[in-house]
Coordinates of C-alpha atoms and ligand atoms in Angstrom, one line a residue:
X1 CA -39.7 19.5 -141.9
X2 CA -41.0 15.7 -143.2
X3 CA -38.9 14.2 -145.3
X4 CA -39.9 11.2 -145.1
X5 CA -41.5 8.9 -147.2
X6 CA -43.8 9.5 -151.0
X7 CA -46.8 11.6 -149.2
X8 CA -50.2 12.4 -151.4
X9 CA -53.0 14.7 -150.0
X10 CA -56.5 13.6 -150.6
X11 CA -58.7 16.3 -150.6
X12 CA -62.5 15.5 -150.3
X13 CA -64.5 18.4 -151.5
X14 CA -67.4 16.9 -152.8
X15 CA -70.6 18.6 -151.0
X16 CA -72.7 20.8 -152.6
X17 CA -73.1 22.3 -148.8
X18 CA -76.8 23.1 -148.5
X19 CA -76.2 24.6 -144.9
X20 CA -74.0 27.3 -146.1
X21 CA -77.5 28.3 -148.0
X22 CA -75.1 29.7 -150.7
X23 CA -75.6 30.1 -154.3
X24 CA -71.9 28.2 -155.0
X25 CA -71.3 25.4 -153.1
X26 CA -69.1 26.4 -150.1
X27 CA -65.9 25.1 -151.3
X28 CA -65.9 27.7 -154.4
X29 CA -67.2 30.4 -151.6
X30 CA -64.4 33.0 -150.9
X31 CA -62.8 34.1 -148.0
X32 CA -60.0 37.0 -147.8
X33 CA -59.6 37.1 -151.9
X34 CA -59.4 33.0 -152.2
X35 CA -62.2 30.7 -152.3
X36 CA -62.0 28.0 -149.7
X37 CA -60.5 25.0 -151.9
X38 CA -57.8 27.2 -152.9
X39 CA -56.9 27.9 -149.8
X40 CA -56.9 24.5 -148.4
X41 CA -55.1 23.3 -151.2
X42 CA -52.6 25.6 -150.3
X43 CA -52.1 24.7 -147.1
X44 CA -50.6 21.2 -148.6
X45 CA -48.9 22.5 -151.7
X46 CA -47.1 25.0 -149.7
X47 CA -45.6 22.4 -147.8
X48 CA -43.4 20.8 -150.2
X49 CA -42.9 17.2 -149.5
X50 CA -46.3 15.8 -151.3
X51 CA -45.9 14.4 -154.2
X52 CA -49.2 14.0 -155.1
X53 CA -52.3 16.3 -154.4
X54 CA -55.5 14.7 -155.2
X55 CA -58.8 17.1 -155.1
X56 CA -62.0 15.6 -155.4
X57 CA -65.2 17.7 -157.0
X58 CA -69.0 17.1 -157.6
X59 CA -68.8 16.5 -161.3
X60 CA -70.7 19.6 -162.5
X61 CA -67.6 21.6 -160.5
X62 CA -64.8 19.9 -162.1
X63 CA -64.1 22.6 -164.3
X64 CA -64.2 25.1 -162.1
X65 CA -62.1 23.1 -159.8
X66 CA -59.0 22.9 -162.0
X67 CA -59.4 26.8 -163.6
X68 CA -59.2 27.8 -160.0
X69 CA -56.0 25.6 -158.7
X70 CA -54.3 25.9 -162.1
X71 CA -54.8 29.7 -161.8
X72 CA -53.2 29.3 -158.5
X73 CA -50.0 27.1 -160.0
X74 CA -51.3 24.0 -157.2
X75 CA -50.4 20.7 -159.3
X76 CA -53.3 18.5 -158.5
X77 CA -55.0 15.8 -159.8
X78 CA -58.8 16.6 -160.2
X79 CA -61.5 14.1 -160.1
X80 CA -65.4 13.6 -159.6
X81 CA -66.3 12.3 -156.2
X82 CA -68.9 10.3 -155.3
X83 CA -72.2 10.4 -153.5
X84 CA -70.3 10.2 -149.9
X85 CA -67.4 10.9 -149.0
X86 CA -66.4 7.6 -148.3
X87 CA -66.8 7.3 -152.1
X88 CA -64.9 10.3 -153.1
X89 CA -61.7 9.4 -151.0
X90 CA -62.1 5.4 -152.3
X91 CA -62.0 7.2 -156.0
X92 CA -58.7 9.3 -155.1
X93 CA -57.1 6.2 -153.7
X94 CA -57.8 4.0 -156.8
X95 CA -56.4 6.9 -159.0
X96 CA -53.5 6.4 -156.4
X97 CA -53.2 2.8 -157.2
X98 CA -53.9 3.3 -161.2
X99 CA -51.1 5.9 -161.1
X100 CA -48.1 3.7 -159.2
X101 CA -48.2 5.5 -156.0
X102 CA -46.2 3.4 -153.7
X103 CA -47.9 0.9 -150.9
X104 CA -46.0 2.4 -147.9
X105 CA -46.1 5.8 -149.1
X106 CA -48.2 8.2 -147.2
X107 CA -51.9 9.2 -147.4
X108 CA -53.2 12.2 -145.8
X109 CA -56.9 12.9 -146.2
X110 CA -58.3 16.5 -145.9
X111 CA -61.8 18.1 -145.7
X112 CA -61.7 20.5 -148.7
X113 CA -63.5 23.2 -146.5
X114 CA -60.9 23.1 -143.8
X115 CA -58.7 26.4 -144.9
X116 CA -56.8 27.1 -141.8
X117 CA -54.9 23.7 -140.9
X118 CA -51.3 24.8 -139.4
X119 CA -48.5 23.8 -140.9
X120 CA -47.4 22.3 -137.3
X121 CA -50.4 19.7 -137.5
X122 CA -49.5 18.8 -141.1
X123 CA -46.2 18.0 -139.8
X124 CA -47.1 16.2 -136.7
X125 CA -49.7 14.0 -138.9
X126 CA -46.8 13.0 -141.2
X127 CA -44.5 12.1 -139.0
X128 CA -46.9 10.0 -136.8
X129 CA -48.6 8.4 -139.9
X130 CA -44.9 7.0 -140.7
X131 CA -44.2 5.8 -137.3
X132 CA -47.3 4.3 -136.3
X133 CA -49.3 3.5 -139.9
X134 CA -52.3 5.7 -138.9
X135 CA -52.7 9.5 -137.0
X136 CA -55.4 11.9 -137.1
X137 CA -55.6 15.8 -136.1
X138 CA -57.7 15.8 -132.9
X139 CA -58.1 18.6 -129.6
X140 CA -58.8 18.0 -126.3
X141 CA -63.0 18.0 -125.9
X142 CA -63.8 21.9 -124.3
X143 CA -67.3 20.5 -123.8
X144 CA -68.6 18.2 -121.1
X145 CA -70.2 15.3 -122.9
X146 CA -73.0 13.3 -121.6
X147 CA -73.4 9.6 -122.8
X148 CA -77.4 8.7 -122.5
X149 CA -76.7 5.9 -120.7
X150 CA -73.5 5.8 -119.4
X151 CA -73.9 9.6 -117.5
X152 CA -70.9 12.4 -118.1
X153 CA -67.7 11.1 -119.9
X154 CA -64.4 11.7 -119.1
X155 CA -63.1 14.5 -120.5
X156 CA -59.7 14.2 -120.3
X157 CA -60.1 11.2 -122.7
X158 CA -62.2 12.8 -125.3
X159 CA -61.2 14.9 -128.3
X160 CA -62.8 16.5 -131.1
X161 CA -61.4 14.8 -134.2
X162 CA -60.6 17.1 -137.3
X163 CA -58.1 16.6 -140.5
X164 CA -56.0 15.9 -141.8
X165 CA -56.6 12.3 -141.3
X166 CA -52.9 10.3 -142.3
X167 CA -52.7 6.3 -143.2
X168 CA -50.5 4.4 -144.7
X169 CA -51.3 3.5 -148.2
X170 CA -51.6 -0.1 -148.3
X171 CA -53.3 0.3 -144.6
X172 CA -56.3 2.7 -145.8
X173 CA -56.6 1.1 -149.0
X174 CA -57.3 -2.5 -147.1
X175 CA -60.2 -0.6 -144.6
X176 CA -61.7 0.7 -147.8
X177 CA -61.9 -2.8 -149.5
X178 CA -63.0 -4.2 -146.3
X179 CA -65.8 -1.6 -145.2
X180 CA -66.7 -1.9 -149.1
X181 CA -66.9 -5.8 -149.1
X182 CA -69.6 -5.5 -145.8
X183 CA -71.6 -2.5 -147.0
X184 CA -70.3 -0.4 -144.1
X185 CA -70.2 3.0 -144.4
X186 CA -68.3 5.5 -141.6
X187 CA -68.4 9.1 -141.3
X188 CA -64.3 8.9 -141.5
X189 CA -60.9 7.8 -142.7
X190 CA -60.2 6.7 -139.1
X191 CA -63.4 4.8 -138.5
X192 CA -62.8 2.2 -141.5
X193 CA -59.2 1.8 -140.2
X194 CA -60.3 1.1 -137.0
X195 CA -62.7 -1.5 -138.5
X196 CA -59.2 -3.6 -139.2
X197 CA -58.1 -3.6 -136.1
X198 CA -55.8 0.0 -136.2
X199 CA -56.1 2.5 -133.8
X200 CA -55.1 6.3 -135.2
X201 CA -52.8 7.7 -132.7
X202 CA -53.7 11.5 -132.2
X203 CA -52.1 14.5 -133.7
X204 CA -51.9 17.5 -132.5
X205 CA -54.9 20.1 -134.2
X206 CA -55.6 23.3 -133.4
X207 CA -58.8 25.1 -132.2
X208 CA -58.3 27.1 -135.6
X209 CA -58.8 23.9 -137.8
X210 CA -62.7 24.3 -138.1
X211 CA -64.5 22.8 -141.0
X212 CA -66.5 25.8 -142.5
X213 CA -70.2 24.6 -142.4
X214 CA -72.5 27.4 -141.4
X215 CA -72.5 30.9 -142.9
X216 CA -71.4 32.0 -139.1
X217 CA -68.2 29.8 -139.8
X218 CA -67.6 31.9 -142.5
X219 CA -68.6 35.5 -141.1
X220 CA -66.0 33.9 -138.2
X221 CA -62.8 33.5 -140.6
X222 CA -63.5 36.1 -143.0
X223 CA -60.4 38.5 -142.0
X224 CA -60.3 41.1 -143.9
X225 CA -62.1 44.7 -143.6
X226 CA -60.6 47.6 -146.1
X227 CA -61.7 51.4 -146.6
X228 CA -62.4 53.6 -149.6
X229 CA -63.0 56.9 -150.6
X230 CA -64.3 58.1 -153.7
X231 CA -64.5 61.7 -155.1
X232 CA -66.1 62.8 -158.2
X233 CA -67.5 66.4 -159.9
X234 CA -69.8 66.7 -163.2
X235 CA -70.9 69.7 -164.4
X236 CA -75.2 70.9 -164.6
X237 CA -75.9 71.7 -167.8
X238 CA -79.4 72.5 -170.1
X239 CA -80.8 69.2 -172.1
X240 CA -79.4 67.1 -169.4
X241 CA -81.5 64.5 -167.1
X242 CA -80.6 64.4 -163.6
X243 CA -79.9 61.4 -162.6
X244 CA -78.4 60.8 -158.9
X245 CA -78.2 57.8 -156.9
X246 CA -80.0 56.1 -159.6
X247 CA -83.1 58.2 -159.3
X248 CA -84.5 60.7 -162.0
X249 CA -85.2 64.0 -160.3
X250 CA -87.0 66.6 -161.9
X251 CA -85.1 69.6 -162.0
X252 CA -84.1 72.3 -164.9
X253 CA -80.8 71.0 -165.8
X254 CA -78.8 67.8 -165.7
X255 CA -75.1 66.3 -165.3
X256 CA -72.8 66.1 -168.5
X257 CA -70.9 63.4 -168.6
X258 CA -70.0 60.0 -170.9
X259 CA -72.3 58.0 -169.0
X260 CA -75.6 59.2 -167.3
X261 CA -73.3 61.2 -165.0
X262 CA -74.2 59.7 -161.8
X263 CA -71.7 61.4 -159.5
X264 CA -73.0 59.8 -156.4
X265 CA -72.9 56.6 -157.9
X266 CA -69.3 57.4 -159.3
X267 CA -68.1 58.2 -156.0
X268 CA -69.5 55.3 -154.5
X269 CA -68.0 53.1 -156.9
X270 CA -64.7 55.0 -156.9
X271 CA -64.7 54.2 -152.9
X272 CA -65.4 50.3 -154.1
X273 CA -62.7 49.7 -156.0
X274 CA -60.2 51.8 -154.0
X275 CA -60.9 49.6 -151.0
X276 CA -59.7 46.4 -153.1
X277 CA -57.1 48.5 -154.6
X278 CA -58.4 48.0 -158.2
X279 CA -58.2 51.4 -159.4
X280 CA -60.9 53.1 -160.3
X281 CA -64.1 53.0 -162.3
X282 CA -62.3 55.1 -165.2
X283 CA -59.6 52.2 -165.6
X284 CA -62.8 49.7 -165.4
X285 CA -64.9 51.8 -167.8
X286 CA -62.9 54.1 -170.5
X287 CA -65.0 57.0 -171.2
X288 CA -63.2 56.1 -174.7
X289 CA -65.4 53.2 -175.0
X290 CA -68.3 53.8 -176.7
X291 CA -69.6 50.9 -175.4
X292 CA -70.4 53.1 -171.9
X293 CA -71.8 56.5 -173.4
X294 CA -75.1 56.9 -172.0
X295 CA -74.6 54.1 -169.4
X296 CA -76.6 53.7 -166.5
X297 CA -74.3 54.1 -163.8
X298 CA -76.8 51.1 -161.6
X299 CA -75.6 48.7 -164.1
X300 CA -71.9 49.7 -163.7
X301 CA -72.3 50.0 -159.9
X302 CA -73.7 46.0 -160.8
X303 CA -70.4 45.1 -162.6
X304 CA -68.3 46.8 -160.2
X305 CA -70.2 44.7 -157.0
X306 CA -69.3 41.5 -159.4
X307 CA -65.6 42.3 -159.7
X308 CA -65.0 43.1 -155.7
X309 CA -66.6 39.1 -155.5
X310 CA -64.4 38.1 -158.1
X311 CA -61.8 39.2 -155.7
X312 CA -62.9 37.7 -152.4
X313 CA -64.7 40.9 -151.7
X314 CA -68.8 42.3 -150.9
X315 CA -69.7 45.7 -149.1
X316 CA -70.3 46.0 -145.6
X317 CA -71.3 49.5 -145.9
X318 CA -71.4 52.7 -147.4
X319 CA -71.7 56.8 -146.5
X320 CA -71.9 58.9 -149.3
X321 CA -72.8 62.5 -149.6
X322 CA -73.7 64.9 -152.3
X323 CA -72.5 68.4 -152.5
X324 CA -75.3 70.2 -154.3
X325 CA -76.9 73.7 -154.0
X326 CA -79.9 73.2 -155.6
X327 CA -82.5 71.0 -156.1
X328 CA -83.5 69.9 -152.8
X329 CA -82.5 66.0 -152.4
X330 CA -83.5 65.6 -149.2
X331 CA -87.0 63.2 -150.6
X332 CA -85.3 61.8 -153.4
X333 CA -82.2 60.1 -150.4
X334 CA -84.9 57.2 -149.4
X335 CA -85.2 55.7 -153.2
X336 CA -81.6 56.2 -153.8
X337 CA -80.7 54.2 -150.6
X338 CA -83.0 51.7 -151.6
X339 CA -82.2 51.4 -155.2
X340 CA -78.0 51.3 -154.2
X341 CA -78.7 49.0 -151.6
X342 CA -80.9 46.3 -154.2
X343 CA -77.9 46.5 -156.7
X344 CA -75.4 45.9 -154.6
X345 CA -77.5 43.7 -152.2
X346 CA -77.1 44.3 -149.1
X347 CA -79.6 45.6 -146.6
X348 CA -80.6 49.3 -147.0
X349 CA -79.3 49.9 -143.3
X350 CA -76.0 49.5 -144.7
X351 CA -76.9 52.3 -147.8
X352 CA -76.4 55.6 -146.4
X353 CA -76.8 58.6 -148.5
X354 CA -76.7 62.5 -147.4
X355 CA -77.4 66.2 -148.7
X356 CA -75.7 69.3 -148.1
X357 CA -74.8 72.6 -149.6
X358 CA -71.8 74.6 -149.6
X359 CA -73.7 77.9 -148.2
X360 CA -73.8 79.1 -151.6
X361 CA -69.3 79.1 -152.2
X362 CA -67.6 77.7 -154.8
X363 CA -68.6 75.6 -158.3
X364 CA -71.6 73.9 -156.0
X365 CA -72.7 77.0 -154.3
X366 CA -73.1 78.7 -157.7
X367 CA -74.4 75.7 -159.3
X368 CA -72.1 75.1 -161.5
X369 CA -71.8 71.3 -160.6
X370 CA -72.9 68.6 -158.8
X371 CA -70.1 67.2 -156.3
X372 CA -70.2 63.8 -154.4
X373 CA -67.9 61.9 -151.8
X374 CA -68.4 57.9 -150.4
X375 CA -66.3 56.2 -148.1
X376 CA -67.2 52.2 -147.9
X377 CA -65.7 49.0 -146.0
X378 CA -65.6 46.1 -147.9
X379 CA -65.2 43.2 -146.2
X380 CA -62.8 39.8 -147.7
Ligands
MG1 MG1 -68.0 60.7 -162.9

C-alpha cells in the first residue's frame, strides 16, 4: 500500500450528462444500490492514504452531493464546479491551496462517473505520480486507429487514456495557471501538463475503468438481478367493489380488506419488496394507519416502485397470477397489464398477468376469496 506523501482526490462531477437522457444527472443515477458518485468516491475513501477528497458538483446538486457522501461517512470537501471541467478541477485545486495542502503533496484527479477504478491502478498512479511528478491510468489501444493523413498508427504505441489522472501539486497547479494565462482549454489533466513541458508516464488501467456515458454503459455495469415472490388472500364479500389489478370489475361481490383489497396488486408488491429484502408492504403500510384505509392499491404499488429506486433498484419484470373461481378475468388481464405496467413504468411486455381456478376446491373454488401469487426480478 502508498504511503507516501499528503495525497488529495479531485473528483470532477460536474455534468449534467445529457447523453444518459436521464431525469438526474448521471452521477446521482444508481447502480447496484449506490448512485454512481458514491461509488466512485468510494473507490478513494476506501483506500486510506488521502487526506483530502475533493468532489466537485453543478451548483443546483450540491446538496444532494453532500446528503449522499455524508450518508455514506466519505469525508469530502464539496464544491460547485464550473462550466468545464477544466474549471471545476482549477476550483478544487485553489480550495487546495486556500486550505494549506502541501506543494509536493499529491493530486489525483478522477472522473466522478468512473465507479469501477481498481484499487491496483489507484496504487500504481500514486506511486508513479511520486516518482516521476505526473502519471495517468491508460490501456493498451484494442482498436486499430487511422490518422487522416498519416494512414494506420501504431498500435503498440497507442492507449486509451482513463483516470485517475495523478500530478504533483505544485506541477498541476503551474499547467493550470499557464493554460489559464493563454486561454487554452484541454480536454485533460495530462494535456495542460504536457503544455509545460511534462510528459505523464502511464499507469496501469483496466478495461473495467469505463466512464459511464450512455444508458448502455449503465445497462453494462448494472450487476445485480434479485427474485421475489409475493402471496396474498382477501376475502369476497357483499357491498364490496372489486377491484383487481387496478381495474373495477363488475361482479356481485368485492374484496374486504384495509385498503381497496387489491390482492393481485398485494402480491405483486409483496414480490417487490421481497426481492430488495425490505419486508413487506404490511411493514411499509400498517393496516393500523388510518392514513391507508380505502387506499388505492396503484398508488401504493407507486410508492413501493419509488422505494426499490431509492435503493438502487427498478423492475425488470413481473408474472403474477390470480386464483379465482368466479368472475371470468380473462378480458379484464389486458387493462390490468397495462395499468401495472404505466405505474411502475416499464413496458407492458414486461407486465404479465394470468387467470385460473382451482376446479372448484378449496376457499377459491367455493368462492370464498380471491387468492393471488407474483414472482418479479428486480434489477440493481
Ligand atoms: Mg392484501
Amino acid at each position: 500500500m502508498y504511503n507516501g506523501k499528503y495525497a488529495a482526490a479531485v473528483i470532477t462531477a460536474g455534468g449534467t450528462g445529457t447523453r444518459m437522457g436521464a431525469p438526474v444527472p448521471k452521477q446521482f443515477l444508481y447502480v447496484g444500490g449506490k448512485t454512481i458518485l458514491q461509488r466512485t468516491a468510494e473507490r478513494f475513501s476506501g483506500q486510506g492514504v488521502f487526506d483530502r477528497i475533493v468532489v466537485t458538483l453543478p451548483e443546483a446538486q450540491l446538496e444532494e452531493g453532500r446528503d449522499i457522501l455524508n450518508g455514506a461517512g466519505i469525508p469530502a470537501d464539496v464544491l460547485a464546479g464550473g462550466k468545464s471541467r477544466q474549471d471545476s478541477v482549477w476550483n478544487a485545486l485553489r480550495h487546495l491551496q486556500g486550505s494549506g495542502f502541501p506543494e509536493d503533496g499529491l493530486v489525483l484527479v478522477q472522473d466522478g462517473v468512473r465507479p469501477y477504478t481498481e484499487d491496483s491502478t489507484i496504487e500504481d498512479v500514486l506511486r508513479k505520480t511520486e516518482k516521476f511528478g505526473a502519471a495517468i491510468a491508460a490501456i493498451p489501444s484494442v482498436s486499430t486507429v487511422r490518422h487522416i493523413t498519416d494512414g494506420t498508427l501504431d498500435r503498440s504505441k497507442l492507449y486509451s487514456v482513463q483516470t485517475p489522472q495523478g500530478f504533483r501539486f505544485s506541477l498541476l497547479v503551474r499547467a493550470f495557471e499557464a493554460a489559464a494565462r493563454d486561454g487554452f482549454l484541454g480536454t485533460d489533466e495530462a494535456g495542460l501538463v504536457e503544455r509545460v513541458g511534462v510528459l505523464p508516464e502511464i499507469a496501469a488501467g483496466t478495461p473495467s475503468n469505463i466512464k459511464i456515458t450512455t444508458p448502455e454503459d449503465l445497462q453494462k455495469m448494472s450487476g445485480e438481478i434479485r427474485i421475489g415472490t409475493g402471496f396474498d388472500v382477501h376475502r369476497l364479500v357483499e357491498g364490496r367493489k372489486l377491484i383487481l389489478g387496478g381495474v373495477e370489475i363488475p361482479y356481485e361481490k368485492g374484496l374486504l380488506g384495509h385498503s381497496d383489497a387489491d390482492v393481485l396488486v398485494h402480491a405483486l408488491m409483496d414480490a417487490m419488496l421481497g426481492a430488495a429484502a425490505l419486508g413487506d408492504i404490511g411493514k411499509l403500510f400498517p393496516d393500523s394507519d388510518p392514513a391507508y384505509a380505502g387506499a388505492d392499491s396503484m398508488k401504493l404499488l407507486a410508492r413501493v416502485t419509488e422505494v426499490l429506486a431509492e435503493h438502487g433498484f427498478r423492475l425488470g419484470n413481473a408474472d403474477m397470477t390470480v386464483i379465482c373461481q368466479r368472475p371470468k378475468l380473462a378480458a379484464h388481464i389486458p387493462e390490468m397489464r397495462s395499468r401495472i405496467a404505466v405505474v411502475i413504468g416499464v413496458p407492458e411486455e414486461r407486465i404479465s398477468v394470468k387467470a385460473t381456478t382451482t376446479e372448484k376446491l378449496g376457499f377459491t373454488g367455493s368462492g370464498e376469496g380471491i387468492a393471488a401469487e407474483a414472482v418479479c426480478t428486480i434489477v440493481g
